[in-house]
Amino acid sequence: MQVPDVSVVVIAYNDAERLPTAVRSVLDQTLHGVEVVIVDDCSKDSTFEVAQALAAAHPDRVRAFQLPQNSGGCGAPRNYGIQQCAGDYVVFLDSDDVLERNACRNMLDAAESTGSDIVSGLCVRVHLDSRHKKTTPWYPWIYSTTRTIESITELPDLLTFDTLSTNKCYRREFLLESGLEFPVGIHYEDLLFSAQAYVAARRITLIPNTVYHWNVQESAAAKSISNRRHEIANFVHRMEIHRRVDALLESKGYDELKYRKDIKFLKHDLVLHFRDLALLDEDYRREFAELANGYLAEIDPRAYKEVQPLHAICAYLLSKEDWDNLLPATEALTNAGRLTSPLAEVDGQVYWCDRHLDTEQGRQVLDVTARGFHTRPLTTLALGNRLTSYESTDGVVRLAGRVVNPLGRIAPDAKLGAALEFSARRSVGGRTARIPVTSVRHAGQWIEWEGTADVARTVRPLGIIDAVWDVRLVLTVDGQELRTRVSVGGTPLDNARSLKVRPRLTTLVSDRFVPEITKKGNLSYVLSAEGRAAVHTSSMIEGAMHGRTAQLAKTSLRRLLKAKKDLNSGETKLRVYHEFYSKLPIRKGLVVFESHLGKQYSDSPKAIYEEMRRQGVRFEAVWSYAGAKPTGFPQDATLVKRWSWQYLRALAQAEFWIDNQGFPLRLAKRPGTTYIQTWHGTALKRMGFDEPNTKARGLAAQAAFQESLDRFDHFLIRGEHDRRTLAKGFRLRDEVLLPVGYPRNDELAETRRKEAETGVRERGELAAKLGIAPEKKVLLYAPTFRAAPGGKVRAFKAPFDVEEFAERFGETHTLLIRTHYLNSVTLPPSVRGRVIDVSSHHDITPLLALADGLITDYSSVMFDYGLLDRPMIFFTYDYDEYAKENRGTYFDLKERAPGPVVATEEELFGVIANFKDEADTKYAAARQRFNAEFSECDRGDAARRIVAKFFTGSGK
């Protein structure tokens, strides 16, 4: 062949079986001017003979070479390959991976059109161990678009994250002129070679095309270098490579790149080794700490603030060699969301542990207040649960462990119970065995438990499909269940002694449970063939595993799982809803209620539902809920999970739909169903087709949106403002509008009427439930929804200092914070009792009735609270951004607000300090005008009028 455009260097060692596939991926490239240079690293098997055969079969395109002795790494064979290349460009390929078919063409085109020294494309990891060969792209955000950079300093992420040498095409003359070679005799050679190449390159081009398939097989008998993290020499090499890269960056004055690399070291390199740390011996840990801490001492302290809290905590505790607190932290790192430390509360802040708080850095790194462990319900916390002892005899296993009791939140007098749960990871019918533990007791920072499980009698696997069983402890605290995985830690598993079991299908395949530690360090059991099965020959066992019966069982399972997946897909549910469920007869009296997309039992749907119950209306009530488990919903209604089959059938057969936001847009409403849309707030912000985003949609999307709005048979409004804004924005017909007010506001209107008649303010039982002293004034802060960039839901951070509020006003006021239902907030323990998070209260109406004053911004809650004729403060710190640049408003809030509009924390606190004059008396007349303009139909009888019109007949 002519001089090739691209030379692909394929390196191999003891890989005779996979080498032909790698070479074939090069020969099949759509770019024909490609040669293959195979370099065998002195294999002990037939790899070189296979390479020679490939060269003989393709003499014009394949050449094979062998190093005289094994180099023990990838550097030497790649360097040799570079010297043998004839092409203008060089690509590296490992013998266990493959190139994407268009890789060479795409990279060559980019190189020649831009004159770049390096062209880099997307690498995709192919997980061969997964059932469907799952693929994950390697740092895809770097390759989101085509771009060319003149210096690596323009894109630090490329150097710090994509350190691969194999997804790149290099101009060969550039490699030779720059003297670029891989280091020899040391692992992680890609990190140094890539850094040197990035720094030397005069131009680098990135393309958004997949070029390389990196085959990952974690269950391989011979682990790759990167997967042998239990070998301390592995970490020695990693540290040496990092020091060499740092020296390179420092020699070029690339301080910012070094800083970015420090961040990556904390969030990636160290984390890889932390995952195995709890399972390794003390000698390894001691050497690991010595190596790591010498390097950590040179890390820029700012880097700790740029990584996830647990990454920083683990690195910091390692630097202190605090193994008691580090090992639980590494377990939490491996098991996302798990709380493995009892925590410490000091000076109003929550810390991972009670040590190392005598320095500013220690306090900053170990502060976990923002995680909300002190306020979140215990049932939402994944509490760490570690074995303290394990022993087994025959089919009986005796275990003991302890569960974290964070900040002593499980009280000493709490009623405790516990059970061990054995569950099959894959099964038909969800096989689970639950065994009560022998004892469970409170032990301060821990809950200790002991249990004995007669596995042979209580756990009955099928024997073929359910090969892996996980162990959990279900802890009961005052009737609430807390489910915890059982982690092994450093507890020996009784020399991995197996447990006798009795499979339901056959003992020819398996009759033993062998304890095993999962990748995340948790206890599990794997079915194994011993005992009776061991009497049979290995060929019989192999035959049973792969014979007709086993294959039929496995095929049936695969079909069942696929059918289940297809059956529960969104498209299948939509088809069944429209083609089958919608043909079923309408059930008279069936009413489906939903509030805020199923997230709450609240608002006007709740008010209508409770009015129907009060009047004794005969109807069948169904409430939808979102999430794993419904909380706060009525006991006397049928609860269905949103988008479940029961939900779809109920909607298809319902006589009435009642909700405040919108049932799924693609579900058509039947002619025999009446849809009462109560909506969830008077509009300040532009809505529907008045929104810029809606206008920017394509015609098809706008038509689909309009179709969903046309389902409304009745739309509740509070007056002419709603008619001019909401009705217009949603393009609703006039006959659809129902001017009765909001049922949710009946309680507020009635509260105001009673206060006006009696002159007495009744606070109700909610104040006592929240622990608010009678003499304290109550302020409610209820802001509107805040989204992160791109519209994603995010945790909400109060735009003023809640600790400063507590300090200045805590003796006389209690501040309630109620975020939008899509947001959440975490308060520091230091404000406990003075500032209270009430976001978990589904229904805001009782909170409004309790509050002496409201602090809000652009939330529609202002229109509801106006019915109480109580003072309001509008804290609009981002007015220009939100009101003008975000989505626009129907009127200027600053001109018509019935209370002071403030923009800074000091202005806000100033108004609160002089609340009576600045927020109340001065705006009395403005509140009257505001209420008359926006709430003219809210007379306190909306729910009764709805029930009379549609359910009792008295209003028709």
PDB file of C-alpha atoms in Angstrom, residues 9 310 466 535 683:
ATOM      1  CA  VAL A   9      -0.296   0.965  17.256  1.00  0.00           C
ATOM      2  CA  LEU A 310     -17.374  13.593  51.671  1.00  0.00           C
ATOM      3  CA  ASP A 466     -31.793 -16.041  42.484  1.00  0.00           C
ATOM      4  CA  VAL A 535     -20.948 -35.655  45.214  1.00  0.00           C
ATOM      5  CA  ALA A 683     -51.028  35.161  38.565  1.00  0.00           C
TER       6      ALA A 683
END
